[in-house]
Tab-separated table of C-alpha atoms in Angstrom:
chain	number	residue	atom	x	y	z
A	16	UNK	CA	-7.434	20.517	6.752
A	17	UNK	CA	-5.286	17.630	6.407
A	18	UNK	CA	-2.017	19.096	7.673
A	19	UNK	CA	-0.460	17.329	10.515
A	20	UNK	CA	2.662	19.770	11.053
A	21	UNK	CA	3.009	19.783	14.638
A	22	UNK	CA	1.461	16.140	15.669
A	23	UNK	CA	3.299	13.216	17.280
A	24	UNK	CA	2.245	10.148	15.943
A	25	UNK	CA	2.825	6.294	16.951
A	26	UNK	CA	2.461	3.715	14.168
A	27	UNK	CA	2.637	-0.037	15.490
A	28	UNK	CA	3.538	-2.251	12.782
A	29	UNK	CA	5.463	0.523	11.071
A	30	UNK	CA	8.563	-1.376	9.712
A	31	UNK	CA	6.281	-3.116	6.793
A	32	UNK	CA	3.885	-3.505	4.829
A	33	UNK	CA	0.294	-1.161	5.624
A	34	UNK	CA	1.801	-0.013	8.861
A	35	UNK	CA	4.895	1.379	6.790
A	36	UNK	CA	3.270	3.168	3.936
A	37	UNK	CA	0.498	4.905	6.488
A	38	UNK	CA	3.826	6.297	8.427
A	39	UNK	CA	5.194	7.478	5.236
A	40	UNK	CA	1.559	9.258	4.592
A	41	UNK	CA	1.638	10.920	7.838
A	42	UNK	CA	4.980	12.111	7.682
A	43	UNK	CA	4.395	13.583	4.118
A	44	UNK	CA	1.718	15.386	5.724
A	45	UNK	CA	3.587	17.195	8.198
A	46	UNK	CA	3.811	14.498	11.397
A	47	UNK	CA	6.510	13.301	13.102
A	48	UNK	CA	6.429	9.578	13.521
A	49	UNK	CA	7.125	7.307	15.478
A	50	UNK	CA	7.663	4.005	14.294
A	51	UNK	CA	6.768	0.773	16.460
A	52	UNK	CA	7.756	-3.055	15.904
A	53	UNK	CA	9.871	-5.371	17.306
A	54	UNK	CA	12.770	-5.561	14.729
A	55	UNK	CA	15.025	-2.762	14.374
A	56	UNK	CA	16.178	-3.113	10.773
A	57	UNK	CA	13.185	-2.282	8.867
A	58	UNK	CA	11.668	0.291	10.721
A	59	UNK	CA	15.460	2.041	10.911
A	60	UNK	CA	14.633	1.798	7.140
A	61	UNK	CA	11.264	3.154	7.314
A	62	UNK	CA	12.794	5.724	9.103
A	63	UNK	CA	15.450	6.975	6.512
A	64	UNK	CA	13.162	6.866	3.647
A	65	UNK	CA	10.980	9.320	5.746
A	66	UNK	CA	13.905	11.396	6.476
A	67	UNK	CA	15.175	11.615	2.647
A	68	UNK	CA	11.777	12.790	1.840
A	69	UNK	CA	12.104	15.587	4.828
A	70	UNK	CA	10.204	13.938	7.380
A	71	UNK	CA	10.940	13.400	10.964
A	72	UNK	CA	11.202	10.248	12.397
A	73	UNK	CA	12.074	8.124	15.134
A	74	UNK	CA	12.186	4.127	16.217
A	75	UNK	CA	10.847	2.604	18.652
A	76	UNK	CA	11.370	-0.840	19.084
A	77	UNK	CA	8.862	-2.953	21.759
A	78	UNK	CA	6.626	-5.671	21.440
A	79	UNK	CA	3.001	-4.766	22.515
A	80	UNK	CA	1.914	-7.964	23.302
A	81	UNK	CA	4.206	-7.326	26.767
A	82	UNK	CA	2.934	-4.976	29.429
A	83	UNK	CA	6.464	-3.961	31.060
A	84	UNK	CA	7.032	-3.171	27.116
A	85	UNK	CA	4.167	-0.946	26.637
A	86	UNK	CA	4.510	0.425	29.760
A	87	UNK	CA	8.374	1.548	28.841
A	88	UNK	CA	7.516	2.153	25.425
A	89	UNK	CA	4.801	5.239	26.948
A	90	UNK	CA	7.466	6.445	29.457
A	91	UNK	CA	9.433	7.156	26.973
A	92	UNK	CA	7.604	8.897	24.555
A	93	UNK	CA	6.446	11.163	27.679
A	94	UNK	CA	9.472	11.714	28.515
A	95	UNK	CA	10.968	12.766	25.590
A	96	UNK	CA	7.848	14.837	24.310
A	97	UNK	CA	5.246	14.964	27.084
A	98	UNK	CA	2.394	14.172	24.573
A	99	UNK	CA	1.606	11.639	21.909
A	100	UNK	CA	-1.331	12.942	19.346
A	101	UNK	CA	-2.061	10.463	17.027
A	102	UNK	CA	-1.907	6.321	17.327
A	103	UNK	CA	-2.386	3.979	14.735
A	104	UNK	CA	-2.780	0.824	15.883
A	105	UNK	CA	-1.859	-1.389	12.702
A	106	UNK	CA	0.248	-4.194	14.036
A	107	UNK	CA	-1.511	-7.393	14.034
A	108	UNK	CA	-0.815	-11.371	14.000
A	109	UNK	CA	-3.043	-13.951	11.646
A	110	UNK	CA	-3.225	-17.875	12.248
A	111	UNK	CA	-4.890	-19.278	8.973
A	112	UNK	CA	-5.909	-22.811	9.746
A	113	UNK	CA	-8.737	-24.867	10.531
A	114	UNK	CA	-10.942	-24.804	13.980
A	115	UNK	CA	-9.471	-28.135	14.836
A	116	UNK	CA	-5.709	-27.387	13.930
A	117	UNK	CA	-5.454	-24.932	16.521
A	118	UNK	CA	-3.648	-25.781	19.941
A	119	UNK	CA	-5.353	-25.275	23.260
A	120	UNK	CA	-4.452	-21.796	23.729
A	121	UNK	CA	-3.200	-20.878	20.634
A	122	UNK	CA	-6.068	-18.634	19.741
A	123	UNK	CA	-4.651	-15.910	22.263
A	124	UNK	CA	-1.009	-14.734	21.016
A	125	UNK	CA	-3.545	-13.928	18.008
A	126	UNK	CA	-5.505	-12.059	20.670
A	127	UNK	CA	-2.946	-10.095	22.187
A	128	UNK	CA	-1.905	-8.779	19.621
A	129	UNK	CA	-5.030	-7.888	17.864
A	130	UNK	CA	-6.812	-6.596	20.130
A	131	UNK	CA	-5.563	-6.784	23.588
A	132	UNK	CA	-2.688	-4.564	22.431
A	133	UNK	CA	-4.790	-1.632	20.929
A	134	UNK	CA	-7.276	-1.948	24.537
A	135	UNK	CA	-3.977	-1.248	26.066
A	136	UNK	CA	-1.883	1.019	24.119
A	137	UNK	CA	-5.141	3.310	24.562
A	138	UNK	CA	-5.372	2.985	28.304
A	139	UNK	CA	-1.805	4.165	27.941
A	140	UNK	CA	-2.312	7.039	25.801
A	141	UNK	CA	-5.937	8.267	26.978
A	142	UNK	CA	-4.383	10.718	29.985
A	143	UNK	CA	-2.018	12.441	27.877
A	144	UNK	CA	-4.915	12.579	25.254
A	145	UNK	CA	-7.377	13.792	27.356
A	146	UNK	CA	-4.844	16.637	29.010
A	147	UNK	CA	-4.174	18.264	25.305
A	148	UNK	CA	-8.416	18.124	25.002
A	149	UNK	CA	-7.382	16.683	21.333
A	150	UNK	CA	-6.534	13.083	19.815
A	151	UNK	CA	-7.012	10.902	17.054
A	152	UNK	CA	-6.632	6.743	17.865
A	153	UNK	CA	-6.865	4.658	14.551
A	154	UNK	CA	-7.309	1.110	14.657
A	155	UNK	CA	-6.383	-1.226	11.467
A	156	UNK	CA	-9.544	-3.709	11.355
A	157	UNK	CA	-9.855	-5.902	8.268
A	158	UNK	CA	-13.043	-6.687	6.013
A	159	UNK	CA	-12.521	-9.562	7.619
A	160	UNK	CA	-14.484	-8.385	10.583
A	161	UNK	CA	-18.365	-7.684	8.819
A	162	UNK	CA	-17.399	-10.713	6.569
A	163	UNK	CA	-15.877	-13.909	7.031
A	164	UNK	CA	-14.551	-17.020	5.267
A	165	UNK	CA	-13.574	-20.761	6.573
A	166	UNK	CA	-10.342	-21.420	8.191
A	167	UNK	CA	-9.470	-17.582	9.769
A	168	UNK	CA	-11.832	-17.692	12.666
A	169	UNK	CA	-8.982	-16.935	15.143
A	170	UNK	CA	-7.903	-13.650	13.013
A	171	UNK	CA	-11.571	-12.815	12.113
A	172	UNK	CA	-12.782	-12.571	15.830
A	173	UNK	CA	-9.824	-10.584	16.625
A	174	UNK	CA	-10.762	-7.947	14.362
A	175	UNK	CA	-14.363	-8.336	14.674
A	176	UNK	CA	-13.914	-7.514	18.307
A	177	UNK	CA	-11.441	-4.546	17.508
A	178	UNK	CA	-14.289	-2.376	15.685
A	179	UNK	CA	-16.018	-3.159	18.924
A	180	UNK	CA	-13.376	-1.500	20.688
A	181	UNK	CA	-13.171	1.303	18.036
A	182	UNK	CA	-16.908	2.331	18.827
A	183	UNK	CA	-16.567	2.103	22.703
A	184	UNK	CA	-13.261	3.646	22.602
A	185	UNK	CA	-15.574	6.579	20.714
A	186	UNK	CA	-18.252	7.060	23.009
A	187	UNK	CA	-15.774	6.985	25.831
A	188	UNK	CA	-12.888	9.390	24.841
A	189	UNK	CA	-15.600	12.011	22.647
A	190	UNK	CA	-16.439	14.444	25.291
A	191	UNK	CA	-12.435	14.946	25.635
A	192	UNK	CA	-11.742	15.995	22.169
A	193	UNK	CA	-11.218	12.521	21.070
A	194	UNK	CA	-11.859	10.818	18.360
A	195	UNK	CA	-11.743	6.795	17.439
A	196	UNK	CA	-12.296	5.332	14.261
A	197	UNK	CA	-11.060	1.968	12.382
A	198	UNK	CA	-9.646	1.166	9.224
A	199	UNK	CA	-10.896	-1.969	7.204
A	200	UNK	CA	-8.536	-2.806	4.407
A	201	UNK	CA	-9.092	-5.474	1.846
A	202	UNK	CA	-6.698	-7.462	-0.232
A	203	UNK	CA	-3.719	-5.553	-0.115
A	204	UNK	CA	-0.306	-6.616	-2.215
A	205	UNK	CA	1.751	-6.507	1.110
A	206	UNK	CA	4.632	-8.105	1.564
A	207	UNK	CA	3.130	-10.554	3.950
A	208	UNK	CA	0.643	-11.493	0.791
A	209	UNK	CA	3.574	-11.849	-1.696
A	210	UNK	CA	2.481	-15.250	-2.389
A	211	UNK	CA	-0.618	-14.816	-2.564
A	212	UNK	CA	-0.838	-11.501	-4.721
A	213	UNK	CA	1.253	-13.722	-7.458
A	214	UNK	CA	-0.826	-16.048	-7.614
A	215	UNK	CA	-2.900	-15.861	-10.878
A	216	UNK	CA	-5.653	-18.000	-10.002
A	217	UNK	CA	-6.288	-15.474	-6.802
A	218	UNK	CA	-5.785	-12.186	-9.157
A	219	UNK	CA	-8.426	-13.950	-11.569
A	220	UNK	CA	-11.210	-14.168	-8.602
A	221	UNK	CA	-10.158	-10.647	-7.452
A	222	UNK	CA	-10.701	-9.279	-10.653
A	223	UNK	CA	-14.159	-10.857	-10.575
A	224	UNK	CA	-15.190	-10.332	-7.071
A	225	UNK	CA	-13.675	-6.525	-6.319
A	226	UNK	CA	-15.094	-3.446	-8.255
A	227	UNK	CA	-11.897	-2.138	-9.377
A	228	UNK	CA	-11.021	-5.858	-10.107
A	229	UNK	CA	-7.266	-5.289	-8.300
A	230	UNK	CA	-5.217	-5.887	-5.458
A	231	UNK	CA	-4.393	-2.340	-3.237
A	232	UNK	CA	-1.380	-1.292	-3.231
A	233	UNK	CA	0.524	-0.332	0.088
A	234	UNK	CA	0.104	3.726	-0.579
A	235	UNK	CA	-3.302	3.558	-0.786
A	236	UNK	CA	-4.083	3.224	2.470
A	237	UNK	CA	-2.410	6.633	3.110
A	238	UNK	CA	-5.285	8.594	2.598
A	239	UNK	CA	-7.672	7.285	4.479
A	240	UNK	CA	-5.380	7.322	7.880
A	241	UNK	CA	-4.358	11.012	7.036
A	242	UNK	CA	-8.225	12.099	6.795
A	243	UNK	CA	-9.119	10.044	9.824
A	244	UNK	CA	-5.873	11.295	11.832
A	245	UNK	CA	-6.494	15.266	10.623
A	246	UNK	CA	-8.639	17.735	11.250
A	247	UNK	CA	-10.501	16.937	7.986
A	248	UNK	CA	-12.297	14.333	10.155
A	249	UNK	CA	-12.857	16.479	13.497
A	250	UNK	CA	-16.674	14.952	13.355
A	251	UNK	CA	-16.151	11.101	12.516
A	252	UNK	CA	-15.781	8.990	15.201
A	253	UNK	CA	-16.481	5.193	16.238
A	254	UNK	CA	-16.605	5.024	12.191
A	255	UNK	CA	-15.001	1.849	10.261
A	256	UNK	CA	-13.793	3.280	6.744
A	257	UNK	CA	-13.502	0.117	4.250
A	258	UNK	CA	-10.953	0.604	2.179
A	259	UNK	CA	-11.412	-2.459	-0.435
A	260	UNK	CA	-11.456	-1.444	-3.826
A	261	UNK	CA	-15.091	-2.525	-3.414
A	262	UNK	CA	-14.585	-6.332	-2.417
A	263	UNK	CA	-17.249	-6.364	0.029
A	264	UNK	CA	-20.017	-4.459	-2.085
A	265	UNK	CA	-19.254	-5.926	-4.642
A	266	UNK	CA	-21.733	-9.094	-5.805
């Protein structure tokens, strides 16, 4: 049920962090992956650790945020294999900083990528989608969408608005074989968070506020794209699967 042998799938924000270790899941599971971001280095390095483990694996560099790069980016994938299957939306962009320190306008590179990029990237991806009758589009939300905390409101509306998305996207795409669900991660030690995951002070309130009293680490996000991307989850859709270690249940 969870064997993806055969499936195409595009990760955004593959080169680190959550975005790399969910291409690494899907390619253990029998996917072949491609692997969006806008640096070539580490996602050519993504790439050959997929490959030494006997994956398949391919970059492609383009930054969502731009149309005419979107726009390429989906030519080329249908020319080259005349379907995409699976899309993880994962890249994403976060502005931590108070309502006032924000420049007029600011708020919207946060946007684009966030949420204007997944709104597209499906748009993109729908026909060839709907043509196959099957398809799996996962969005990477954050707990940071049912909660909230001072000085993220930029980052927190973003992915507030992309579980929206995940549940229209849902009832939209369903009757075409389609399914759309979101991923909320918590606290995850991430290279972006390197600082922060160090920091004993922050791994003393974790440990206080999270059932299993932890950061996550990167590979244990794996699971929960490869059920939502698989067949094991033919009959979950517009669902947001928190993936937390129990931070926001936990009181």
């Amino acid at each position: 049920m969870f064997d993806l042998t055969g499936r195409l799938a595009l990760v955004t924000g593959a080169g680190r962090g959550l975005g790399r270790a969910i291409a690494l899941a899907l390619a253990g599971h029998g996917a072949t992956v491609l692997l969006n971001g806008r640096e070539r280095a580490p996602l050519e390095a993504a790439a050959a650790q997929i490959r030494e483990a006997g994956g398949a694996a391919e970059v492609r560099v383009a930054d969502l945020t731009d149309a005419a790069a979107r726009a390429a980016l989906m030519a080329g994938i249908r020319q080259a294999h005349g379907r995409l299957d699976i899309v993880v939306n994962n890249a994403g962009a976060r502005a931590r900083r108070a309502l006032g320190d924000f420049a007029p306008g600011e708020i919207e590179g946060v946007m684009a990528t966030n949420l204007i990029a997944p709104f597209e990237l499906a748009r993109l991806v729908a026909p060839l989608m709907v043509a196959r009758g099957w398809g799996r589009i996962v969005n990477i939300a954050s707990i940071a969408g049912p909660i909230a905390r001072g000085g993220d409101a930029a980052y927190t509306a973003s992915k507030a608005g992309l579980v929206g998305l995940t549940r229209a996207l849902a009832a939209e795409l369903g009757p075409h074989g389609i399914t759309v669900n979101a991923i909320a991660p918590g606290f995850f030690a991430t290279e972006a968070n390197t600082e922060m995951a160090e920091d004993p002070q922050i791994a003393a309130w974790l440990k206080g506020r999270t059932s299993l009293g932890r950061w996550g680490q990167p590979h244990e996000i794996g699971g929960a794209a490869v059920f939502l991307a698989s067949d094991a989850a033919s009959f979950v859709t517009g669902h947001v699967l928190i993936v937390d270690g129990g931070h926001v249940s936990h009181f």
